[in-house]
Amino acid sequence: PAQATTVLASDGSTIARFYEQDRQAVTLANMSPSIKNGIVAIEDARFYQHGGIDMTGILRAVVATLQGGREGASTITQQYVNNVIIENLVTSGKTDQAKLGSQKSVTDKINEMKEAIDLEKKMSKDDILQGYLNLIYFGNGAYGIQAAAKLYFNTSAKDLTLPQAAALAGVVNSPSVYDPVAHPANVVTRRNEVLAKMLAQKKITQKDHDAAVKAPLKLHFTKPSQGCVAAATAPYFCDYVQQLVLNDKDFGATPEERTKFLYQGGLTIKTTLDPKLQKVAQAQVDGSMSATDPLQRGAAVVSVQPGTGKVLTMAQNTVYNPATKPGNYMGNFALPVKDANGLPLHGSGGFQIGSTFKPFVFAEWLNSGHSMMTNIDGSVRDYPVGYPWKNSCGSTTGSYDPTQPGQSLLPNDDPDHYYSMTAYLGLAISINTITFQTATQLDFCNIQKMATAAGLKNGQTN
């Protein structure tokens, strides 16, 4: 059957899950005894005695039919076989071939019985019951007992109480009729039927039965959300990981096959993200710029471990959410629009670099033998058309020439720093006129090489 894919951080914690069916397989040992006993009591009381089909149940069903009634005779093993067949058809895209209840012919039923008998020779009763409880549908998108326990009671399959387990055991017969959310009264009635059978089969005491019958249903409906929108941390990193899978032909020949594999394949994707560092990075971007900044400015941090290339953090100040709302943004500031093969990365494609480029200019300043303690004239603001910028591998143009239409003198962010200061101070407080004066003494070709060596790229094309 379709299994959920889980994306893990470096410490093993879950970042996000992707699924078409909310199913989390657990072992029988990690299920409450009450759900095991309850499902056997209501669905197949002779489960541990028969060999796959229950002739007593079949005869009882025949008599009920002849008397104008209706009674099921399918054993848990038969139901398991039937569900596996259906799930295999669904996951292989053959949903139209799946047959339910009255759609089955006598031949279909006989084949199902033969399969059940064969299965009992290959698997233990407990393994069959475990597979069954991990497979069956409990309504509202929950497949398997673990997902159902979380959905309806916000607990685990292991921690289900007797009344909770009995309620879920009753849902299986008809998840729509016994929908705990839509029809809670039906569920209570059915739950009490399960409890009565458990008492009759001596699976519970009279005292436990009476207390469970009196217990209110007390749902704690916890609808799970999936994908990167629901990521516990680093949703933009989650999206990056998702796109790496969807763009990689090792996971399927077509985008459709890769998507199916991601949402049905039950992958465990272990990543290098460090949750502790991510928390710090997220706090930094949130503290530097509000997601709803009126000027729509963005802040992002990516930490890559030197020597390994491991991405340790990927934080962004916006909210990863497709809903149209101030502060919501789905693009990743840290990524280009497409990867090297032209496939989408959901990146924002880069922005004007602005003052972020200054460190590369000063890196080349140092690389060229200059000192950060050198005094630079910050009062120079006029760079006329045709200024002799040096570029040994191309040409550099550009001017701040007030004699030209639409141009002005080079401005700083404030009017109080048009004076001489050290290159160090000019970088520290981000003074435009200081950076420009250092650039007049450098080769722009080498500045470009410095930026390229540091990994700076044109976000639109690389």
mmCIF file of C-alpha atoms in Angstrom, residues 71-433:
data_model
loop_
_atom_site.group_PDB
_atom_site.id
_atom_site.type_symbol
_atom_site.label_atom_id
_atom_site.label_comp_id
_atom_site.label_asym_id
_atom_site.label_seq_id
_atom_site.Cartn_x
_atom_site.Cartn_y
_atom_site.Cartn_z
ATOM 1 C CA GLU A 71 -24.588 -10.820 7.927
ATOM 2 C CA GLY A 72 -20.968 -10.648 6.835
ATOM 3 C CA ALA A 73 -18.815 -13.747 6.714
ATOM 4 C CA SER A 74 -15.460 -12.404 5.601
ATOM 5 C CA THR A 75 -12.668 -13.155 8.028
ATOM 6 C CA ILE A 76 -9.963 -10.648 8.938
ATOM 7 C CA THR A 77 -7.633 -12.628 6.688
ATOM 8 C CA GLN A 78 -10.062 -12.323 3.770
ATOM 9 C CA GLN A 79 -10.518 -8.614 4.439
ATOM 10 C CA TYR A 80 -6.741 -8.194 4.556
ATOM 11 C CA VAL A 81 -6.345 -10.006 1.224
ATOM 12 C CA ASN A 82 -9.120 -7.904 -0.312
ATOM 13 C CA ASN A 83 -7.601 -4.645 0.953
ATOM 14 C CA VAL A 84 -4.126 -5.555 -0.303
ATOM 15 C CA ILE A 85 -5.546 -6.316 -3.746
ATOM 16 C CA ILE A 86 -7.395 -2.988 -3.816
ATOM 17 C CA GLU A 87 -4.372 -1.027 -2.576
ATOM 18 C CA ASN A 88 -2.145 -2.624 -5.200
ATOM 19 C CA LEU A 89 -4.608 -1.670 -7.922
ATOM 20 C CA VAL A 90 -4.880 1.891 -6.602
ATOM 21 C CA THR A 91 -1.129 2.449 -6.329
ATOM 22 C CA SER A 92 -0.601 1.053 -9.821
ATOM 23 C CA GLY A 93 -3.218 3.399 -11.270
ATOM 24 C CA LYS A 94 -5.867 0.699 -11.864
ATOM 25 C CA THR A 95 -8.534 2.032 -9.504
ATOM 26 C CA ASP A 96 -11.281 1.164 -11.987
ATOM 27 C CA GLN A 97 -10.487 -2.550 -11.540
ATOM 28 C CA ALA A 98 -11.020 -2.521 -7.779
ATOM 29 C CA LYS A 99 -14.171 -4.341 -6.725
ATOM 30 C CA LEU A 100 -16.089 -3.698 -3.546
ATOM 31 C CA GLY A 101 -18.823 -5.745 -1.831
ATOM 32 C CA SER A 102 -21.703 -6.396 -4.209
ATOM 33 C CA GLN A 103 -19.473 -5.789 -7.258
ATOM 34 C CA LYS A 104 -17.734 -9.118 -6.633
ATOM 35 C CA SER A 105 -18.787 -12.230 -8.473
ATOM 36 C CA VAL A 106 -18.917 -15.705 -6.940
ATOM 37 C CA THR A 107 -15.596 -16.401 -8.676
ATOM 38 C CA ASP A 108 -14.062 -13.310 -7.080
ATOM 39 C CA LYS A 109 -15.189 -14.459 -3.646
ATOM 40 C CA ILE A 110 -13.855 -17.974 -4.167
ATOM 41 C CA ASN A 111 -10.495 -16.626 -5.321
ATOM 42 C CA GLU A 112 -10.416 -14.359 -2.288
ATOM 43 C CA MET A 113 -10.999 -17.389 -0.043
ATOM 44 C CA LYS A 114 -8.210 -19.339 -1.742
ATOM 45 C CA GLU A 115 -5.856 -16.383 -1.291
ATOM 46 C CA ALA A 116 -6.786 -16.197 2.394
ATOM 47 C CA ILE A 117 -6.096 -19.902 2.934
ATOM 48 C CA ASP A 118 -2.742 -19.604 1.151
ATOM 49 C CA LEU A 119 -1.826 -16.518 3.176
ATOM 50 C CA GLU A 120 -2.492 -18.305 6.471
ATOM 51 C CA LYS A 121 0.125 -20.902 5.442
ATOM 52 C CA LYS A 122 2.736 -18.172 4.877
ATOM 53 C CA MET A 123 2.065 -15.659 7.645
ATOM 54 C CA SER A 124 1.374 -15.949 11.348
ATOM 55 C CA LYS A 125 -1.935 -14.796 12.762
ATOM 56 C CA ASP A 126 -0.272 -11.873 14.514
ATOM 57 C CA ASP A 127 1.466 -10.762 11.318
ATOM 58 C CA ILE A 128 -1.848 -10.870 9.449
ATOM 59 C CA LEU A 129 -3.563 -8.875 12.194
ATOM 60 C CA GLN A 130 -0.703 -6.351 12.220
ATOM 61 C CA GLY A 131 -0.898 -5.932 8.453
ATOM 62 C CA TYR A 132 -4.669 -5.582 8.613
ATOM 63 C CA LEU A 133 -4.610 -2.906 11.309
ATOM 64 C CA ASN A 134 -1.984 -0.948 9.403
ATOM 65 C CA LEU A 135 -3.966 -1.139 6.174
ATOM 66 C CA ILE A 136 -7.665 -0.581 6.853
ATOM 67 C CA TYR A 137 -9.430 2.739 6.430
ATOM 68 C CA PHE A 138 -10.843 4.576 9.440
ATOM 69 C CA GLY A 139 -12.428 7.495 7.590
ATOM 70 C CA ASN A 140 -11.502 11.165 7.227
ATOM 71 C CA GLY A 141 -8.279 10.315 5.409
ATOM 72 C CA ALA A 142 -6.826 8.058 8.124
ATOM 73 C CA TYR A 143 -5.389 4.749 6.950
ATOM 74 C CA GLY A 144 -4.186 2.327 9.611
ATOM 75 C CA ILE A 145 -4.611 2.409 13.364
ATOM 76 C CA GLN A 146 -1.730 4.798 14.107
ATOM 77 C CA ALA A 147 -3.118 7.533 11.855
ATOM 78 C CA ALA A 148 -6.631 6.951 13.228
ATOM 79 C CA ALA A 149 -5.484 7.231 16.841
ATOM 80 C CA LYS A 150 -3.735 10.504 16.065
ATOM 81 C CA LEU A 151 -6.624 11.889 14.004
ATOM 82 C CA TYR A 152 -9.500 11.221 16.388
ATOM 83 C CA PHE A 153 -7.857 11.199 19.806
ATOM 84 C CA ASN A 154 -4.461 12.859 19.294
ATOM 85 C CA THR A 155 -2.718 9.833 20.746
ATOM 86 C CA SER A 156 -0.764 6.828 19.500
ATOM 87 C CA ALA A 157 -2.018 3.350 18.688
ATOM 88 C CA LYS A 158 -0.090 2.084 21.708
ATOM 89 C CA ASP A 159 -1.784 4.475 24.123
ATOM 90 C CA LEU A 160 -5.400 3.993 23.071
ATOM 91 C CA THR A 161 -7.731 3.478 26.024
ATOM 92 C CA LEU A 162 -10.355 0.746 26.024
ATOM 93 C CA PRO A 163 -13.286 3.040 25.029
ATOM 94 C CA GLN A 164 -11.143 4.753 22.367
ATOM 95 C CA ALA A 165 -9.980 1.438 20.908
ATOM 96 C CA ALA A 166 -13.514 0.010 20.919
ATOM 97 C CA ALA A 167 -14.773 3.099 19.105
ATOM 98 C CA LEU A 168 -12.138 2.757 16.376
ATOM 99 C CA ALA A 169 -12.748 -0.976 16.063
ATOM 100 C CA GLY A 170 -16.378 -0.150 15.362
ATOM 101 C CA VAL A 171 -15.573 2.414 12.668
ATOM 102 C CA VAL A 172 -14.011 -0.182 10.349
ATOM 103 C CA ASN A 173 -17.316 -1.780 9.320
ATOM 104 C CA SER A 174 -18.494 1.463 7.668
ATOM 105 C CA PRO A 175 -16.291 4.553 8.049
ATOM 106 C CA SER A 176 -19.057 6.775 6.652
ATOM 107 C CA VAL A 177 -21.885 5.486 8.868
ATOM 108 C CA TYR A 178 -19.638 5.345 11.920
ATOM 109 C CA ASP A 179 -17.816 8.596 11.262
ATOM 110 C CA PRO A 180 -16.749 9.876 14.709
ATOM 111 C CA VAL A 181 -16.931 13.486 13.550
ATOM 112 C CA ALA A 182 -20.157 13.436 11.530
ATOM 113 C CA HIS A 183 -22.056 10.753 13.461
ATOM 114 C CA PRO A 184 -20.749 10.491 17.031
ATOM 115 C CA ALA A 185 -23.985 8.935 18.331
ATOM 116 C CA ASN A 186 -23.648 6.087 15.821
ATOM 117 C CA VAL A 187 -20.073 5.573 16.956
ATOM 118 C CA VAL A 188 -21.052 5.329 20.628
ATOM 119 C CA THR A 189 -23.741 2.743 19.799
ATOM 120 C CA ARG A 190 -21.297 0.743 17.717
ATOM 121 C CA ARG A 191 -18.568 1.115 20.352
ATOM 122 C CA ASN A 192 -20.849 -0.400 22.948
ATOM 123 C CA GLU A 193 -21.543 -3.332 20.625
ATOM 124 C CA VAL A 194 -17.799 -3.920 20.399
ATOM 125 C CA LEU A 195 -17.488 -3.732 24.180
ATOM 126 C CA ALA A 196 -20.345 -6.220 24.594
ATOM 127 C CA LYS A 197 -18.614 -8.713 22.288
ATOM 128 C CA MET A 198 -15.302 -8.196 24.084
ATOM 129 C CA LEU A 199 -17.060 -8.967 27.381
ATOM 130 C CA ALA A 200 -18.809 -12.036 25.944
ATOM 131 C CA GLN A 201 -15.456 -13.291 24.623
ATOM 132 C CA LYS A 202 -13.866 -12.643 28.035
ATOM 133 C CA LYS A 203 -11.406 -10.092 26.668
ATOM 134 C CA ILE A 204 -12.427 -7.554 29.313
ATOM 135 C CA THR A 205 -13.985 -7.693 32.785
ATOM 136 C CA GLN A 206 -17.496 -6.616 33.651
ATOM 137 C CA LYS A 207 -16.070 -3.661 35.556
ATOM 138 C CA ASP A 208 -13.981 -2.496 32.581
ATOM 139 C CA HIS A 209 -16.968 -2.971 30.286
ATOM 140 C CA ASP A 210 -19.307 -0.914 32.448
ATOM 141 C CA ALA A 211 -16.815 1.928 32.830
ATOM 142 C CA ALA A 212 -16.083 2.038 29.095
ATOM 143 C CA VAL A 213 -19.788 2.051 28.167
ATOM 144 C CA LYS A 214 -20.350 5.053 30.427
ATOM 145 C CA ALA A 215 -17.326 6.952 29.083
ATOM 146 C CA PRO A 216 -18.067 9.919 26.773
ATOM 147 C CA LEU A 217 -16.590 9.721 23.280
ATOM 148 C CA LYS A 218 -14.352 12.801 23.911
ATOM 149 C CA LEU A 219 -12.856 13.285 20.458
ATOM 150 C CA HIS A 220 -9.683 15.314 20.098
ATOM 151 C CA PHE A 221 -9.834 15.698 16.332
ATOM 152 C CA THR A 222 -6.370 16.562 15.075
ATOM 153 C CA LYS A 223 -6.406 16.902 11.311
ATOM 154 C CA PRO A 224 -2.846 16.394 10.090
ATOM 155 C CA SER A 225 -1.375 18.696 7.502
ATOM 156 C CA GLN A 226 1.375 17.511 5.258
ATOM 157 C CA GLY A 227 4.119 18.720 2.978
ATOM 158 C CA CYS A 228 6.397 21.675 3.500
ATOM 159 C CA VAL A 229 3.553 23.999 4.535
ATOM 160 C CA ALA A 230 3.296 21.853 7.669
ATOM 161 C CA ALA A 231 7.063 21.512 8.178
ATOM 162 C CA ALA A 232 8.091 21.574 11.837
ATOM 163 C CA THR A 233 11.126 23.641 10.894
ATOM 164 C CA ALA A 234 12.840 25.043 7.797
ATOM 165 C CA PRO A 235 9.935 24.921 5.295
ATOM 166 C CA TYR A 236 12.046 26.483 2.533
ATOM 167 C CA PHE A 237 14.724 23.840 3.032
ATOM 168 C CA CYS A 238 11.946 21.228 2.933
ATOM 169 C CA ASP A 239 10.805 22.603 -0.408
ATOM 170 C CA TYR A 240 14.393 22.502 -1.683
ATOM 171 C CA VAL A 241 14.661 18.820 -0.701
ATOM 172 C CA GLN A 242 11.295 18.124 -2.333
ATOM 173 C CA GLN A 243 12.439 19.685 -5.596
ATOM 174 C CA LEU A 244 15.717 17.732 -5.561
ATOM 175 C CA VAL A 245 13.677 14.526 -5.478
ATOM 176 C CA LEU A 246 11.169 15.680 -8.092
ATOM 177 C CA ASN A 247 13.987 16.748 -10.440
ATOM 178 C CA ASP A 248 16.026 13.523 -10.113
ATOM 179 C CA LYS A 249 15.353 10.817 -12.712
ATOM 180 C CA ASP A 250 16.686 8.189 -10.298
ATOM 181 C CA PHE A 251 13.267 8.490 -8.631
ATOM 182 C CA GLY A 252 11.245 8.032 -11.835
ATOM 183 C CA ALA A 253 11.430 8.655 -15.556
ATOM 184 C CA THR A 254 8.764 11.374 -15.595
ATOM 185 C CA PRO A 255 7.706 14.166 -13.217
ATOM 186 C CA GLU A 256 4.464 12.257 -12.627
ATOM 187 C CA GLU A 257 6.317 9.079 -11.622
ATOM 188 C CA ARG A 258 8.618 11.019 -9.309
ATOM 189 C CA THR A 259 5.681 12.773 -7.654
ATOM 190 C CA LYS A 260 3.946 9.440 -7.142
ATOM 191 C CA PHE A 261 7.111 7.975 -5.640
ATOM 192 C CA LEU A 262 7.491 10.898 -3.243
ATOM 193 C CA TYR A 263 3.869 10.735 -2.051
ATOM 194 C CA GLN A 264 3.413 6.935 -2.061
ATOM 195 C CA GLY A 265 6.869 5.385 -1.848
ATOM 196 C CA GLY A 266 7.400 5.484 1.898
ATOM 197 C CA LEU A 267 10.830 7.083 1.574
ATOM 198 C CA THR A 268 12.901 8.140 4.559
ATOM 199 C CA ILE A 269 14.925 11.154 3.441
ATOM 200 C CA LYS A 270 17.778 11.931 5.813
ATOM 201 C CA THR A 271 19.100 15.476 5.466
ATOM 202 C CA THR A 272 21.986 17.487 6.886
ATOM 203 C CA LEU A 273 19.843 20.231 8.446
ATOM 204 C CA ASP A 274 20.845 20.981 12.055
ATOM 205 C CA PRO A 275 17.647 21.914 13.990
ATOM 206 C CA LYS A 276 19.542 23.767 16.737
ATOM 207 C CA LEU A 277 21.432 25.920 14.245
ATOM 208 C CA GLN A 278 18.260 26.358 12.204
ATOM 209 C CA LYS A 279 16.503 27.788 15.254
ATOM 210 C CA VAL A 280 19.271 30.375 15.641
ATOM 211 C CA ALA A 281 19.238 31.216 11.927
ATOM 212 C CA GLN A 282 15.456 31.628 11.927
ATOM 213 C CA ALA A 283 15.618 33.906 14.952
ATOM 214 C CA GLN A 284 18.204 36.051 13.162
ATOM 215 C CA VAL A 285 16.178 36.549 9.985
ATOM 216 C CA ASP A 286 12.967 37.130 11.939
ATOM 217 C CA GLY A 287 14.723 39.657 14.133
ATOM 218 C CA SER A 288 16.310 41.510 11.235
ATOM 219 C CA MET A 289 13.206 41.933 9.100
ATOM 220 C CA SER A 290 9.491 41.415 9.673
ATOM 221 C CA ALA A 291 7.706 39.112 7.248
ATOM 222 C CA THR A 292 5.215 41.927 6.691
ATOM 223 C CA ASP A 293 7.875 44.615 6.145
ATOM 224 C CA PRO A 294 6.080 47.501 4.383
ATOM 225 C CA LEU A 295 8.918 47.811 1.853
ATOM 226 C CA GLN A 296 8.700 44.042 1.180
ATOM 227 C CA ARG A 297 12.320 43.505 2.058
ATOM 228 C CA GLY A 298 13.460 39.966 2.652
ATOM 229 C CA ALA A 299 16.074 38.341 4.869
ATOM 230 C CA ALA A 300 17.606 34.909 4.449
ATOM 231 C CA VAL A 301 20.421 32.819 5.921
ATOM 232 C CA VAL A 302 22.016 29.685 4.496
ATOM 233 C CA SER A 303 24.858 27.911 6.323
ATOM 234 C CA VAL A 304 26.992 25.447 4.365
ATOM 235 C CA GLN A 305 29.637 23.414 6.162
ATOM 236 C CA PRO A 306 33.097 24.058 4.663
ATOM 237 C CA GLY A 307 34.713 21.027 3.100
ATOM 238 C CA THR A 308 31.542 18.914 2.944
ATOM 239 C CA GLY A 309 28.933 21.130 1.320
ATOM 240 C CA LYS A 310 26.368 20.044 3.907
ATOM 241 C CA VAL A 311 23.505 22.527 4.199
ATOM 242 C CA LEU A 312 23.088 23.114 7.932
ATOM 243 C CA THR A 313 20.538 25.935 7.894
ATOM 244 C CA MET A 314 18.202 27.573 5.412
ATOM 245 C CA ALA A 315 16.085 30.276 7.003
ATOM 246 C CA GLN A 316 13.911 33.020 5.566
ATOM 247 C CA ASN A 317 11.868 35.770 7.199
ATOM 248 C CA THR A 318 8.710 35.164 5.136
ATOM 249 C CA VAL A 319 5.965 32.616 5.808
ATOM 250 C CA TYR A 320 5.904 29.544 3.554
ATOM 251 C CA ASN A 321 2.215 29.497 2.721
ATOM 252 C CA PRO A 322 0.390 29.640 -0.647
ATOM 253 C CA ALA A 323 -2.495 31.695 0.793
ATOM 254 C CA THR A 324 -2.570 35.312 -0.352
ATOM 255 C CA LYS A 325 -1.676 37.190 2.792
ATOM 256 C CA PRO A 326 0.914 39.816 3.793
ATOM 257 C CA GLY A 327 4.143 38.077 4.730
ATOM 258 C CA ASN A 328 3.388 34.858 2.824
ATOM 259 C CA TYR A 329 5.853 33.948 0.067
ATOM 260 C CA MET A 330 6.601 30.609 -1.602
ATOM 261 C CA GLY A 331 9.839 31.540 -3.373
ATOM 262 C CA ASN A 332 13.198 30.653 -1.822
ATOM 263 C CA PHE A 333 15.483 33.692 -1.558
ATOM 264 C CA ALA A 334 18.520 31.394 -1.421
ATOM 265 C CA LEU A 335 17.944 29.573 -4.708
ATOM 266 C CA PRO A 336 17.925 30.279 -8.430
ATOM 267 C CA VAL A 337 14.711 29.803 -10.383
ATOM 268 C CA LYS A 338 15.995 26.611 -12.032
ATOM 269 C CA ASP A 339 18.768 24.095 -11.526
ATOM 270 C CA ALA A 340 21.636 23.426 -13.921
ATOM 271 C CA ASN A 341 19.348 21.223 -16.047
ATOM 272 C CA GLY A 342 16.639 23.851 -16.362
ATOM 273 C CA LEU A 343 14.303 22.165 -13.858
ATOM 274 C CA PRO A 344 12.388 24.240 -11.277
ATOM 275 C CA LEU A 345 13.844 24.884 -7.835
ATOM 276 C CA HIS A 346 11.161 27.313 -6.652
ATOM 277 C CA GLY A 347 13.887 29.881 -6.122
ATOM 278 C CA SER A 348 13.165 33.588 -6.243
ATOM 279 C CA GLY A 349 15.910 33.972 -8.824
ATOM 280 C CA GLY A 350 18.079 36.421 -6.954
ATOM 281 C CA PHE A 351 17.823 40.138 -6.319
ATOM 282 C CA GLN A 352 19.889 43.253 -6.869
ATOM 283 C CA ILE A 353 22.884 42.596 -4.674
ATOM 284 C CA GLY A 354 23.272 46.144 -3.322
ATOM 285 C CA SER A 355 25.567 46.543 -0.323
ATOM 286 C CA THR A 356 25.942 42.792 0.021
ATOM 287 C CA PHE A 357 28.579 43.062 -2.715
ATOM 288 C CA LYS A 358 30.828 45.357 -0.670
ATOM 289 C CA PRO A 359 32.666 42.544 1.163
ATOM 290 C CA PHE A 360 33.774 41.131 -2.209
ATOM 291 C CA VAL A 361 35.214 44.497 -3.211
ATOM 292 C CA PHE A 362 37.152 44.726 0.036
ATOM 293 C CA ALA A 363 38.239 41.089 -0.233
ATOM 294 C CA GLU A 364 39.908 41.997 -3.533
ATOM 295 C CA TRP A 365 41.256 45.160 -1.859
ATOM 296 C CA LEU A 366 43.098 42.908 0.615
ATOM 297 C CA ASN A 367 43.993 40.365 -2.080
ATOM 298 C CA SER A 368 45.645 43.167 -4.074
ATOM 299 C CA GLY A 369 47.949 44.046 -1.182
ATOM 300 C CA HIS A 370 46.078 46.972 0.354
ATOM 301 C CA SER A 371 45.400 47.494 4.062
ATOM 302 C CA MET A 372 42.034 47.908 5.720
ATOM 303 C CA MET A 373 43.677 50.648 7.827
ATOM 304 C CA THR A 374 44.283 52.795 4.740
ATOM 305 C CA ASN A 375 42.457 56.127 4.845
ATOM 306 C CA ILE A 376 39.996 56.576 1.977
ATOM 307 C CA ASP A 377 38.441 59.854 0.842
ATOM 308 C CA GLY A 378 34.704 59.476 1.329
ATOM 309 C CA SER A 379 33.884 62.923 0.007
ATOM 310 C CA VAL A 380 34.315 61.959 -3.651
ATOM 311 C CA ARG A 381 30.839 61.633 -5.195
ATOM 312 C CA ASP A 382 31.258 62.649 -8.835
ATOM 313 C CA TYR A 383 32.037 59.888 -11.334
ATOM 314 C CA PRO A 384 31.498 61.445 -14.764
ATOM 315 C CA VAL A 385 30.525 59.593 -17.930
ATOM 316 C CA GLY A 386 33.595 57.864 -19.346
ATOM 317 C CA TYR A 387 35.287 57.441 -15.956
ATOM 318 C CA PRO A 388 38.393 55.225 -16.481
ATOM 319 C CA TRP A 389 37.376 52.153 -14.505
ATOM 320 C CA LYS A 390 39.926 49.353 -14.847
ATOM 321 C CA ASN A 391 38.713 46.000 -16.217
ATOM 322 C CA SER A 392 41.312 43.646 -17.739
ATOM 323 C CA CYS A 393 38.769 41.094 -18.963
ATOM 324 C CA GLY A 394 35.983 43.331 -20.280
ATOM 325 C CA SER A 395 34.609 46.808 -19.926
ATOM 326 C CA THR A 396 32.982 48.650 -17.031
ATOM 327 C CA THR A 397 30.718 51.620 -17.582
ATOM 328 C CA GLY A 398 28.508 53.616 -15.305
ATOM 329 C CA SER A 399 28.478 57.046 -13.798
ATOM 330 C CA TYR A 400 27.161 59.347 -11.124
ATOM 331 C CA ASP A 401 27.196 62.537 -13.191
ATOM 332 C CA PRO A 402 24.766 65.337 -12.285
ATOM 333 C CA THR A 403 25.374 66.901 -15.713
ATOM 334 C CA GLN A 404 23.540 63.959 -17.267
ATOM 335 C CA PRO A 405 19.727 63.735 -17.380
ATOM 336 C CA GLY A 406 18.347 61.726 -14.485
ATOM 337 C CA GLN A 407 21.696 61.316 -12.712
ATOM 338 C CA SER A 408 22.996 62.724 -9.434
ATOM 339 C CA LEU A 409 26.045 62.595 -7.204
ATOM 340 C CA LEU A 410 26.785 59.258 -5.527
ATOM 341 C CA PRO A 411 24.740 59.197 -2.277
ATOM 342 C CA ASN A 412 25.349 57.496 1.029
ATOM 343 C CA ASP A 413 22.513 56.256 3.181
ATOM 344 C CA ASP A 414 22.805 59.345 5.363
ATOM 345 C CA PRO A 415 24.388 62.811 4.916
ATOM 346 C CA ASP A 416 26.938 62.591 7.728
ATOM 347 C CA HIS A 417 29.682 60.355 6.316
ATOM 348 C CA TYR A 418 31.177 62.217 3.356
ATOM 349 C CA TYR A 419 34.673 62.352 4.850
ATOM 350 C CA SER A 420 37.917 60.368 5.020
ATOM 351 C CA MET A 421 37.968 57.201 7.088
ATOM 352 C CA THR A 422 39.696 53.831 7.075
ATOM 353 C CA ALA A 423 38.617 51.186 4.595
ATOM 354 C CA TYR A 424 37.784 49.063 7.650
ATOM 355 C CA LEU A 425 35.313 51.613 9.027
ATOM 356 C CA GLY A 426 33.887 52.239 5.560
ATOM 357 C CA LEU A 427 33.040 48.548 5.241
ATOM 358 C CA ALA A 428 31.815 48.230 8.831
ATOM 359 C CA ILE A 429 29.238 51.016 8.466
ATOM 360 C CA SER A 430 28.618 50.364 4.745
ATOM 361 C CA ILE A 431 29.624 53.696 3.206
ATOM 362 C CA ASN A 432 29.029 53.800 -0.550
ATOM 363 C CA THR A 433 31.580 56.538 -1.290
#
